Amino acid sequence: MRIAPDVGPAERAGPTPPAEAQRLLVEARDLQKRFATYHAVRGVSFNCYAGEVFGLLGPNGAGKTTTIRMLTTILRPTSGRARVAGHDVVREPELVRRSIGVLPENAGVYGRLTAREAIRYAGRLYALPADALERRIVEIADALELTQHLDRLTDTFSKGMKQKVNVARALIHDPAVVFLDEPTSGLDVISARSVRDFVLRFKAEGRCVILSTHVMEEAERLCDRVAIIAGGRIRAEGGLDQLKADTGKELEDIFVTLVEQGTVT
Amino acid sequence: MIRALWSWLRSAGGDGASRTRSRETGLWVRAVYAKETLDAFRDRRSLLVMVVLPALIMPVVTLGIPYLEQRQQHEIRTTTPEVAVVGEAPHLVHLAYTTKLIKPVHTADPSKALRERRVLAVLDLPKNFETLVARDEQPHAGVLYDQSNPDSVAARGRVVELISRYSQAVVAQRLIARHINPKDLLPVVLDQRDVATQRQLSGELLASLLPFFIAMWAVVGGMSLAVDEAAGEKERGTLESLLVAPPSRESIVLGKFLSVITASVGAVLVVVVAMMVSLRWGYPYVMHTSQKLDVSLPLGTAIVMFAVAMLFAALMSGVQLALSIYAKSPREAQQFITPLYFITVLPALAVQYITEWQTSSWAYLAPVLNTFFAFRELLLGTVNWGHLLLASVSSAFYAALAVEGAIYLMSRESVIFRT
């Protein structure tokens, strides 16, 4: 169990440029996705390393979710390739799935199951042995402050609590790579804050975190590097400080400028 | 599924890697099955529909309709219908009173009385009816009745019977007057005897009821689970989490399929038991007969029937799950499944009227229909093992096809993210 209770936002490391020693965990090369009537992603490339939070920033419909779905093997890229945790997403999808934890956008819960049962179900899907799984549920619930609610039906939970259950489900198998698609959307301030704390925890534990958001403040607080996506293309990519220094603007201004350009081109 | 079974069989004797893989597939199927079954048990509504409703409704349905029918028959047999008699015929009227076949009444406007249902029929006799009879002429009598009223139709039967008895009495008088023995007109007497055993009679009763209810509850029993487990997961936003986990689409669909078929077979069992119990113990009580209905099936027949019903439930569950995977929302899934309900219930009702197909092997290859023909043979005790084999193998094939279709749909991104 790598979630260490004493790691908080205060210990957040500064923007870490990918050192040679760091493991490359997500590698996207010219990913494209064309649906029947819509060209959603038109060539997205980026790298993400262990111990790094990589932000996918973009307005609604920019292609963030489609990109994440290609990297998590549930959409097949029209062209381009991607490797996650060393495995090709098209040729070895099952190996990829074993190494990733995913919190999809607007993820729901099984309302008629208790939190413990829901998390246990996730653990069984990763074929964790029963006794190890029960220990892991207790540990993870402890870290997420879910312990006293473990045996309540998730239907009775607040939105923030439901999100915690989904975080626990995504992390049950201790994945090296975590995908979070708009993890704080629809949450109140307190719940959003605790989700952000987990993101920093994941990073401190050396996981590679890919986070999609359209909230600039969130990106600034959490991400080491960001890619700004609009119209299915990456308009800018780099460390936050570097982006600001290059343009002499605040992140939100950079974002608005790029997105407006994106809608014109 | 066929592929899964095949690779499973092959890996049993295969190398370590494929053995691990099939062990994992087994774990995944079990995990999905256990979760879905637990989820369904927590759902009060689906439990109500699957268990409580059939247990309450079946006695009412199996006993209520025969009871009402019997009551009507009894009424018709025991009451003497009022019939307006036009014309004078003292002997005929006397016969009517003594036989209690009809109750003759006089009305001013008999046709109107019949239309207003104050009398159930009108017996129209010509003038001097009995004088004409006495003169050995052949007078015409008429009966007016109302075909749309079952009581009037019964009254007409009574009038026919009355006239027939009156004619017999007249014939006997005429023959005696001519010194001829009336028996000479009946050279042969036919005695009729019903040899159908109680078992065959109840077999026919079961054959007309059971297939219909099995068809109905095989669909209804699994419906809420099928809808919830695929379209429901899409709506709740839990499907994506399931699809990014390691289990193959095959294991996910198989686990869900097994939970749907459990519910479907469970509902069928509850219905069949409720029906058997109400027929066995309720029938003599409600139907005023001291005779108990022998609805017990020989154990062998019951086991074979259960196996056939299970294959049918498998087909229904596979199709329902596939439709639910394709549907965008539970509402749409319900709309897709409703026609399936009619497609299955209609053949179940129809088999007793198309018995001429029963001897053709093709009938045992047609999906759905094959099951009901097989049931009929089993219940009437006219089993042809070749037919049964055809029906079972073809049902299993269609069920596997449906599950294979569900797996295919689950693997299509355009279906999973259909909007």
XYZ file of C-alpha atoms in Angstrom:
684
model
C 0.000 0.000 0.000
C 1.603 3.177 -1.139
C -0.976 5.715 -0.088
C 0.875 7.373 2.770
C -1.468 9.275 5.083
C 1.074 12.007 5.851
C 1.488 13.141 2.268
C -0.530 16.280 1.611
C -0.652 19.177 -0.795
C 2.043 20.930 1.203
C 4.592 18.423 0.027
C 3.789 19.019 -3.577
C 6.930 19.006 -5.654
C 7.454 21.776 -8.123
C 7.118 21.233 -11.833
C 9.321 18.241 -12.521
C 10.821 18.143 -15.952
C 10.964 14.513 -17.063
C 14.362 13.311 -15.964
C 16.093 10.513 -17.799
C 15.735 8.293 -14.767
C 11.939 8.587 -14.815
C 9.955 5.852 -16.417
C 7.998 6.708 -19.512
C 4.523 5.319 -18.786
C 2.237 6.901 -21.377
C 3.337 7.573 -24.884
C 0.835 8.845 -27.464
C 1.976 9.286 -31.057
C -0.217 11.125 -33.538
C -3.441 9.597 -32.201
C -6.436 10.169 -34.410
C -10.045 9.205 -33.954
C -12.647 9.636 -36.621
C -16.278 8.757 -35.877
C -18.899 8.294 -38.579
C -19.783 11.962 -38.688
C -17.096 13.609 -36.642
C -13.299 13.821 -36.578
C -12.854 14.031 -32.808
C -9.090 13.727 -32.405
C -6.781 14.903 -35.199
C -3.279 13.936 -34.118
C -2.431 14.002 -30.446
C 1.080 13.187 -29.218
C 2.528 13.468 -25.729
C 4.579 11.621 -23.132
C 3.854 11.156 -19.481
C 6.258 9.841 -16.858
C 6.040 8.200 -13.468
C 5.519 10.691 -10.637
C 4.051 13.261 -12.947
C 0.597 14.816 -13.309
C -0.151 15.580 -16.922
C -3.135 17.806 -17.652
C -5.290 17.629 -20.732
C -6.905 21.039 -20.902
C -9.617 21.948 -23.286
C -13.159 23.157 -23.710
C -16.045 20.701 -23.951
C -15.857 18.662 -27.142
C -12.142 19.310 -27.616
C -11.269 15.613 -27.727
C -10.037 15.099 -24.146
C -12.392 12.252 -23.314
C -11.884 10.571 -26.694
C -8.110 10.722 -26.167
C -8.438 9.182 -22.703
C -10.770 6.504 -24.039
C -8.217 5.549 -26.702
C -5.462 5.353 -24.089
C -7.678 3.235 -21.825
C -8.375 0.793 -24.707
C -12.136 1.265 -24.987
C -11.889 3.198 -28.245
C -9.652 1.996 -31.033
C -7.556 4.773 -32.618
C -8.275 5.364 -36.305
C -4.559 5.921 -36.749
C -1.456 6.631 -34.693
C -0.260 4.503 -31.829
C 0.023 4.613 -28.078
C 1.825 2.654 -25.392
C 0.700 2.609 -21.791
C 2.944 1.034 -19.148
C 4.992 -0.417 -21.971
C 2.091 -2.106 -23.770
C 0.499 -1.199 -27.055
C -3.127 -0.117 -26.559
C -4.326 -1.822 -29.736
C -2.306 -5.033 -29.701
C -2.160 -5.695 -25.953
C -5.291 -4.067 -24.535
C -5.650 -6.588 -21.705
C -2.095 -5.935 -20.452
C -2.759 -2.201 -20.609
C -5.979 -2.590 -18.609
C -4.154 -4.443 -15.855
C -1.775 -1.514 -15.320
C -4.220 1.379 -15.361
C -6.797 2.814 -13.006
C -9.537 4.881 -14.591
C -12.055 7.326 -13.208
C -14.328 7.998 -16.190
C -16.220 11.229 -16.686
C -19.530 11.292 -14.767
C -18.848 7.828 -13.355
C -21.795 6.404 -11.450
C -22.072 3.847 -8.663
C -23.965 0.616 -8.139
C -26.546 2.052 -5.774
C -27.772 -1.263 -4.404
C -24.281 -2.311 -3.302
C -22.465 -1.085 -0.218
C -19.195 0.765 -0.671
C -17.316 -2.347 0.447
C -19.141 -4.560 -2.041
C -18.568 -2.109 -4.881
C -14.839 -1.878 -4.167
C -14.630 -5.656 -3.703
C -16.251 -6.136 -7.127
C -13.532 -3.981 -8.687
C -10.859 -6.019 -6.898
C -12.317 -9.261 -8.200
C -12.286 -7.926 -11.728
C -8.525 -7.489 -11.260
C -8.406 -11.069 -9.913
C -6.911 -10.027 -6.577
C -6.759 -12.918 -4.069
C -9.588 -12.694 -1.526
C -7.631 -12.074 1.698
C -5.277 -9.547 0.119
C -8.315 -7.806 -1.386
C -10.080 -7.455 1.983
C -6.911 -5.953 3.513
C -6.548 -3.590 0.599
C -10.187 -2.441 0.917
C -9.595 -1.535 4.574
C -6.366 0.325 3.759
C -7.788 2.257 0.863
C -10.992 3.137 2.737
C -8.835 4.417 5.548
C -6.826 6.628 3.213
C -10.004 7.980 1.603
C -11.775 8.451 4.969
C -14.491 6.036 3.898
C -14.050 3.515 6.715
C -17.186 4.313 8.716
C -19.318 4.330 5.571
C -17.977 1.107 4.064
C -21.100 -0.904 4.794
C -23.670 1.661 3.714
C -25.483 1.408 0.369
C -23.864 3.829 -2.055
C -27.314 5.096 -3.101
C -27.398 6.987 0.184
C -24.038 8.693 -0.479
C -23.417 12.307 -1.424
C -21.850 12.969 -4.801
C -18.446 13.490 -3.223
C -18.691 10.198 -1.339
C -19.692 8.385 -4.521
C -16.659 9.851 -6.224
C -14.486 8.535 -3.388
C -15.911 5.056 -3.946
C -15.001 5.346 -7.614
C -11.504 6.528 -6.744
C -11.137 3.495 -4.488
C -12.367 1.233 -7.289
C -9.873 2.738 -9.724
C -6.974 2.271 -7.297
C -7.808 -1.151 -5.872
C -5.070 -2.890 -7.882
C -2.425 -0.242 -7.176
C -2.034 0.846 -10.815
C 1.072 2.597 -12.133
C -0.988 4.845 -14.415
C -4.151 6.680 -13.373
C -6.563 8.412 -15.745
C -8.947 10.957 -14.247
C -11.515 12.440 -16.628
C -12.978 15.641 -15.166
C -12.757 14.168 -11.660
C -14.140 17.215 -9.831
C -16.995 18.131 -12.164
C -20.244 18.510 -10.266
C -18.591 18.196 -6.847
C -18.926 20.738 -4.072
C -15.883 22.701 -2.912
C -14.959 20.344 -0.065
C -15.282 17.164 -2.142
C -13.419 18.707 -5.069
C -10.645 19.687 -2.704
C -10.287 16.188 -1.310
C -10.206 14.706 -4.820
C -7.401 17.155 -5.659
C -5.529 16.038 -2.571
C -5.675 12.455 -3.825
C -4.235 13.502 -7.153
C -1.219 14.961 -5.400
C -0.960 11.837 -3.307
C -0.922 9.632 -6.399
C 1.883 11.721 -7.770
C 3.870 11.536 -4.561
C 3.472 7.766 -4.707
C 5.170 7.787 -8.083
C 2.131 7.096 -10.230
C 1.693 8.659 -13.610
C -1.519 10.692 -13.557
C -3.357 11.900 -16.646
C -5.997 14.411 -15.703
C -8.491 16.077 -17.976
C -10.137 19.296 -16.913
C -11.514 22.549 -18.171
C -10.906 24.311 -14.877
C -7.707 26.377 -15.146
C -7.283 26.767 -11.427
C -7.318 23.026 -11.005
C -4.708 22.572 -13.721
C -2.482 25.200 -12.155
C -2.673 23.614 -8.751
C -2.177 20.015 -9.818
C -0.389 19.625 -13.116
C 3.335 19.503 -13.776
C 2.804 19.741 -17.492
C -0.264 20.421 -19.571
C -1.413 20.022 -23.128
C -4.053 22.448 -24.321
C -6.402 20.682 -26.712
C -8.917 22.335 -28.998
C -10.606 20.984 -32.086
C -8.929 17.598 -31.621
C -5.377 18.993 -31.772
C -2.785 19.923 -29.168
C -2.313 23.684 -29.416
C 0.390 23.975 -26.783
C 2.255 21.655 -24.510
C 4.804 22.017 -21.758
C 5.533 22.808 -18.142
C 3.207 25.400 -16.669
C 5.966 27.846 -15.791
C 7.566 27.397 -19.151
C 4.270 28.094 -20.963
C 3.752 31.223 -18.901
C 7.297 32.396 -19.451
C 7.129 31.769 -23.203
C 3.915 33.697 -23.683
C 4.121 36.168 -20.835
C 0.490 35.391 -20.042
C -1.482 33.669 -17.330
C -2.681 30.136 -18.060
C -6.288 31.168 -18.553
C -5.304 33.795 -21.124
C -3.105 31.313 -22.952
C -5.992 28.858 -22.935
C -8.564 31.324 -24.259
C -6.229 32.563 -26.980
C -5.384 29.059 -28.145
C -8.943 27.821 -28.038
C -10.160 30.789 -30.052
C -7.425 30.168 -32.605
C -8.443 26.533 -32.628
C -12.037 27.285 -33.485
C -10.940 29.539 -36.340
C -8.519 27.084 -37.972
C -19.366 -18.310 -26.275
C -18.656 -21.200 -28.592
C -15.153 -19.847 -28.965
C -14.828 -19.439 -25.200
C -15.962 -22.996 -24.570
C -13.631 -24.295 -27.236
C -10.601 -22.441 -25.912
C -11.549 -23.551 -22.431
C -11.647 -27.188 -23.474
C -8.401 -26.855 -25.377
C -6.598 -25.108 -22.550
C -7.610 -27.831 -20.090
C -4.921 -29.957 -21.658
C -2.830 -27.021 -22.816
C 0.187 -25.154 -21.549
C 0.448 -23.119 -18.334
C -0.330 -19.733 -19.876
C -3.601 -20.737 -21.422
C -4.560 -22.583 -18.244
C -4.001 -19.382 -16.228
C -6.087 -17.558 -18.769
C -9.023 -19.922 -18.527
C -8.738 -19.827 -14.732
C -8.954 -16.034 -14.905
C -11.911 -16.181 -17.271
C -13.641 -18.399 -14.714
C -12.870 -15.913 -11.919
C -14.167 -12.981 -13.958
C -17.382 -14.728 -14.962
C -17.956 -15.648 -11.317
C -17.208 -12.108 -10.117
C -19.658 -10.554 -12.592
C -22.286 -13.214 -11.870
C -22.004 -12.818 -8.088
C -22.253 -9.037 -8.286
C -25.238 -9.023 -10.631
C -27.102 -11.621 -8.586
C -26.489 -9.711 -5.351
C -27.591 -6.504 -7.042
C -30.797 -8.156 -8.275
C -31.578 -9.597 -4.838
C -31.342 -6.111 -3.354
C -33.852 -4.866 -5.921
C -37.235 -5.290 -4.267
C -39.129 -4.539 -7.447
C -37.525 -7.228 -9.549
C -37.949 -9.753 -6.723
C -41.607 -8.833 -6.534
C -42.094 -9.367 -10.252
C -40.079 -12.594 -10.283
C -41.326 -14.415 -7.195
C -44.245 -12.817 -5.360
C -46.347 -11.867 -8.369
C -46.343 -15.312 -10.046
C -46.959 -17.043 -6.701
C -50.063 -14.903 -6.177
C -51.335 -14.670 -9.730
C -50.916 -18.267 -10.827
C -53.571 -19.827 -8.550
C -56.062 -17.158 -9.612
C -55.323 -17.704 -13.297
C -55.182 -21.506 -13.259
C -58.289 -21.915 -11.142
C -60.284 -18.758 -11.803
C -60.969 -19.271 -15.492
C -62.063 -22.955 -15.292
C -64.179 -22.016 -12.270
C -66.022 -19.242 -14.101
C -66.546 -21.518 -17.082
C -67.931 -24.251 -14.844
C -70.245 -21.798 -13.129
C -71.694 -20.702 -16.440
C -72.183 -24.315 -17.594
C -73.825 -25.186 -14.307
C -76.192 -22.224 -14.636
C -77.183 -23.264 -18.152
C -77.753 -26.887 -17.113
C -79.858 -26.193 -14.022
C -82.069 -23.259 -14.989
C -85.132 -23.691 -17.225
C -85.143 -20.972 -19.886
C -88.296 -18.951 -20.474
C -89.476 -19.409 -24.055
C -92.400 -17.566 -25.613
C -94.770 -20.031 -27.294
C -96.904 -18.687 -30.135
C -99.928 -20.849 -30.973
C -101.911 -23.533 -29.149
C -100.312 -26.910 -28.428
C -101.458 -28.343 -25.064
C -99.608 -31.655 -25.425
C -96.336 -29.980 -26.334
C -96.680 -27.501 -23.478
C -97.466 -30.334 -21.105
C -94.313 -32.157 -22.262
C -92.329 -28.950 -21.718
C -93.560 -28.753 -18.130
C -92.933 -32.396 -17.330
C -89.426 -32.497 -18.845
C -88.575 -29.008 -17.519
C -86.753 -28.364 -20.792
C -88.272 -24.916 -21.234
C -90.697 -22.727 -19.354
C -93.435 -21.697 -21.827
C -94.708 -18.132 -21.442
C -97.167 -15.977 -23.349
C -96.221 -12.510 -24.490
C -97.971 -9.975 -26.663
C -94.943 -9.196 -28.851
C -92.587 -12.203 -28.741
C -89.924 -10.752 -31.119
C -89.648 -7.620 -29.041
C -89.491 -9.686 -25.857
C -86.623 -11.697 -27.366
C -84.757 -8.558 -28.421
C -85.178 -7.148 -24.943
C -84.060 -10.482 -23.503
C -87.257 -10.921 -21.462
C -87.514 -14.381 -23.094
C -84.570 -16.392 -24.346
C -86.244 -17.883 -27.442
C -89.547 -17.910 -29.302
C -91.243 -21.133 -30.387
C -93.510 -20.266 -33.299
C -96.212 -22.894 -33.985
C -98.662 -22.803 -36.932
C -102.424 -22.633 -36.345
C -103.978 -25.952 -35.359
C -100.506 -27.434 -34.843
C -101.610 -30.517 -32.947
C -104.580 -31.139 -35.281
C -102.161 -31.105 -38.231
C -99.922 -33.583 -36.392
C -102.872 -35.804 -35.617
C -103.762 -35.808 -39.333
C -100.282 -37.133 -40.168
C -99.334 -33.926 -41.914
C -95.886 -32.357 -41.470
C -96.344 -28.899 -39.928
C -93.380 -26.516 -39.694
C -92.496 -25.003 -36.337
C -90.022 -22.165 -36.010
C -87.579 -21.145 -33.295
C -86.263 -17.596 -32.968
C -83.115 -17.064 -30.957
C -80.256 -14.614 -30.512
C -76.859 -15.997 -31.598
C -75.037 -13.253 -29.723
C -76.462 -14.382 -26.399
C -75.067 -17.712 -25.089
C -78.135 -18.178 -22.859
C -80.408 -17.814 -25.906
C -78.298 -20.320 -27.844
C -78.684 -22.728 -24.908
C -82.474 -22.116 -24.926
C -82.584 -22.916 -28.635
C -80.890 -26.260 -27.811
C -83.609 -26.906 -25.255
C -86.345 -26.173 -27.853
C -84.687 -28.532 -30.368
C -84.550 -31.223 -27.686
C -88.208 -30.633 -26.776
C -89.384 -30.878 -30.409
C -87.282 -33.999 -30.908
C -88.812 -35.700 -27.870
C -92.293 -34.628 -28.925
C -91.643 -36.061 -32.423
C -90.382 -39.351 -30.928
C -93.544 -39.637 -28.836
C -95.715 -38.967 -31.918
C -93.731 -41.490 -33.990
C -94.108 -44.109 -31.271
C -97.900 -43.560 -31.187
C -98.169 -43.827 -34.984
C -96.083 -47.005 -35.110
C -98.064 -48.635 -32.351
C -101.308 -47.691 -34.185
C -99.922 -49.585 -37.191
C -98.833 -52.526 -35.032
C -95.121 -51.872 -35.575
C -92.592 -52.069 -32.763
C -90.840 -48.668 -32.440
C -87.568 -50.562 -31.798
C -87.615 -51.652 -35.451
C -86.572 -48.147 -36.353
C -83.375 -48.496 -34.278
C -81.562 -51.585 -35.553
C -78.310 -50.620 -33.790
C -77.792 -49.105 -30.363
C -74.464 -47.275 -29.901
C -72.926 -47.189 -26.432
C -70.254 -44.520 -25.977
C -67.434 -44.738 -23.450
C -64.552 -42.312 -22.825
C -61.246 -44.159 -22.370
C -59.062 -41.096 -21.716
C -57.414 -41.625 -18.359
C -57.305 -38.944 -15.720
C -53.604 -38.611 -16.543
C -54.268 -37.879 -20.209
C -57.010 -35.406 -19.391
C -54.801 -33.513 -17.018
C -51.971 -33.805 -19.578
C -54.165 -32.007 -22.095
C -55.033 -29.407 -19.477
C -51.347 -28.907 -18.634
C -50.397 -28.867 -22.317
C -52.779 -25.979 -22.879
C -51.597 -23.978 -19.850
C -47.951 -24.751 -19.071
C -46.197 -23.739 -22.328
C -47.948 -20.395 -22.280
C -46.854 -19.574 -18.744
C -43.335 -20.879 -19.265
C -43.003 -18.662 -22.343
C -44.327 -15.669 -20.512
C -42.204 -15.948 -17.388
C -39.023 -16.983 -19.193
C -39.176 -13.504 -20.737
C -40.641 -11.533 -17.833
C -38.458 -13.210 -15.185
C -35.165 -12.125 -16.721
C -36.320 -8.827 -18.175
C -35.564 -6.421 -15.354
C -32.090 -7.915 -14.870
C -31.257 -7.840 -18.565
C -32.374 -4.217 -18.820
C -30.493 -3.196 -15.689
C -27.264 -5.035 -16.436
C -26.467 -3.420 -19.780
C -28.646 -0.417 -20.648
C -28.829 0.353 -16.914
C -25.036 0.395 -16.618
C -24.848 2.763 -19.570
C -27.340 5.106 -17.944
C -25.714 5.023 -14.497
C -22.256 5.580 -15.947
C -20.773 2.390 -14.549
C -20.199 0.561 -17.830
C -17.008 2.397 -18.714
C -15.363 1.451 -15.402
C -16.226 -2.160 -16.123
C -14.820 -2.060 -19.659
C -11.464 -0.549 -18.618
C -10.922 -3.439 -16.196
C -9.076 -6.575 -17.371
C -12.023 -8.967 -17.933
C -12.626 -9.790 -21.565
C -15.935 -8.789 -23.121
C -16.730 -12.479 -23.261
C -16.388 -12.984 -19.510
C -18.437 -9.877 -18.748
C -21.261 -10.929 -21.069
C -21.162 -14.541 -19.854
C -21.388 -13.469 -16.204
C -24.316 -11.186 -16.951
C -25.988 -13.801 -19.146
C -25.781 -16.391 -16.360
C -27.425 -14.040 -13.879
C -30.256 -13.250 -16.325
C -30.866 -16.933 -17.019
C -30.877 -17.654 -13.267
C -33.678 -15.134 -12.803
C -35.530 -16.408 -15.848
C -35.357 -20.073 -14.794
C -36.142 -19.089 -11.191
C -39.322 -17.313 -12.263
C -40.338 -20.258 -14.473
C -39.835 -22.657 -11.554
C -41.917 -20.512 -9.201
C -44.695 -20.315 -11.793
C -44.716 -24.028 -12.576
C -44.717 -25.000 -8.893
C -47.463 -22.483 -8.069
C -49.532 -23.821 -10.939
C -49.028 -27.484 -10.048
C -49.885 -26.840 -6.408
C -53.048 -24.926 -7.252
C -54.176 -27.585 -9.734
C -53.406 -30.484 -7.418
C -54.991 -29.133 -4.240
C -57.078 -26.179 -5.397
C -58.840 -27.787 -8.357
C -61.097 -30.286 -6.530
C -61.922 -27.656 -3.923
C -62.940 -24.977 -6.404
C -64.467 -27.243 -9.037
C -66.912 -29.133 -6.755
C -65.575 -32.508 -7.743
C -64.314 -35.133 -5.381
C -61.801 -36.169 -8.015
C -58.266 -34.932 -7.560
C -56.502 -33.914 -10.746
C -53.473 -36.071 -11.362
C -51.032 -33.349 -12.384
C -47.950 -35.089 -11.076
C -45.389 -35.611 -13.815
C -43.092 -38.618 -13.830
C -39.682 -37.524 -12.518
C -37.968 -38.283 -15.831
C -40.440 -36.164 -17.791
C -40.083 -33.340 -15.294
C -36.282 -33.373 -15.602
C -36.353 -33.420 -19.395
C -38.951 -30.633 -19.408
C -36.801 -28.588 -17.081
C -33.810 -29.034 -19.374
C -35.862 -27.975 -22.411
C -37.250 -24.985 -20.492
C -33.731 -24.008 -19.479
C -32.506 -23.990 -23.064
C -35.474 -21.827 -23.965
C -34.743 -19.488 -21.049
C -31.122 -19.346 -22.273
C -32.271 -18.201 -25.701
C -34.579 -15.581 -24.189
C -31.898 -14.340 -21.779
C -29.295 -14.103 -24.542
C -31.605 -12.149 -26.817
C -32.749 -9.844 -24.028
C -29.182 -9.139 -22.950
C -28.117 -8.435 -26.548
C -31.044 -6.024 -26.996
C -30.218 -4.337 -23.710
C -26.546 -3.915 -24.697
C -27.649 -2.331 -27.953
C -30.165 -0.001 -26.291
C -29.159 3.520 -25.329
C -31.234 3.588 -22.162
C -33.306 1.229 -20.013
C -36.407 2.775 -21.532
C -35.260 1.880 -25.023
C -34.321 -1.606 -23.847
C -37.857 -2.114 -22.539
C -39.233 -1.040 -25.895
C -36.998 -3.541 -27.700
C -37.927 -6.390 -25.371
C -41.717 -5.936 -25.463
C -42.107 -7.338 -29.024
C -39.980 -10.320 -27.952
C -42.627 -11.074 -25.373
C -45.346 -11.310 -28.024
C -43.120 -13.255 -30.400
C -42.771 -15.977 -27.759
C -46.239 -16.006 -26.259
C -48.027 -16.299 -29.617
C -46.387 -19.623 -30.658
C -47.044 -20.933 -27.143
C -50.750 -20.318 -27.675
C -50.715 -21.439 -31.288
C -49.140 -24.910 -30.939
C -52.371 -26.555 -29.856
C -54.039 -25.458 -33.105
C -51.277 -26.467 -35.515
C -50.851 -30.026 -34.333
C -50.463 -31.207 -37.930
C -46.920 -29.757 -37.894
C -46.125 -31.849 -34.869
C -44.968 -34.789 -36.966
C -42.645 -32.762 -39.199
C -38.998 -32.595 -38.134
C -38.745 -29.003 -39.356
C -41.078 -27.853 -36.619
C -38.444 -28.983 -34.099
C -35.770 -26.806 -35.701
C -37.774 -23.568 -35.631
C -36.689 -21.366 -32.724
C -39.294 -20.902 -29.957
C -41.837 -23.134 -31.746
C -39.599 -26.199 -31.234
C -39.711 -25.740 -27.467
C -43.494 -25.689 -27.370
C -43.876 -28.728 -29.598
C -41.427 -30.556 -27.353
C -43.421 -29.517 -24.267
C -46.609 -30.780 -25.877
C -45.116 -34.175 -26.605
C -43.738 -34.443 -23.092
C -46.997 -33.446 -21.430
C -49.203 -35.659 -23.581
C -46.813 -38.570 -23.119
C -46.176 -39.030 -26.845
C -42.425 -38.457 -26.667
C -40.321 -38.906 -29.779
C -36.679 -38.801 -28.686
C -35.501 -37.752 -32.142
C -37.772 -34.703 -31.960
C -36.562 -33.886 -28.467
C -32.937 -34.111 -29.543
C -33.571 -31.839 -32.530
C -35.400 -29.319 -30.358
C -32.696 -29.300 -27.661
C -29.729 -29.072 -30.004
C -31.314 -26.334 -32.103
C -32.386 -24.353 -29.013
C -28.866 -24.590 -27.592
C -27.492 -23.430 -30.927
C -29.816 -20.402 -31.067
C -29.013 -19.525 -27.455
C -25.270 -19.683 -28.189
C -25.860 -17.501 -31.235
C -27.703 -14.929 -29.108
C -24.891 -14.844 -26.530
C -22.311 -14.603 -29.301
C -24.318 -11.652 -30.671
C -24.335 -10.024 -27.232
C -20.529 -10.412 -26.998
C -20.144 -8.935 -30.467
C -22.292 -5.929 -29.531
C -20.397 -5.458 -26.256
C -17.140 -5.321 -28.242
C -18.394 -2.652 -30.669
C -17.459 0.846 -29.589
C -20.252 2.285 -31.755
C -22.739 0.251 -29.684
C -21.199 0.986 -26.281
C -21.106 4.727 -26.944
C -24.311 4.826 -28.993
C -26.066 8.142 -28.506
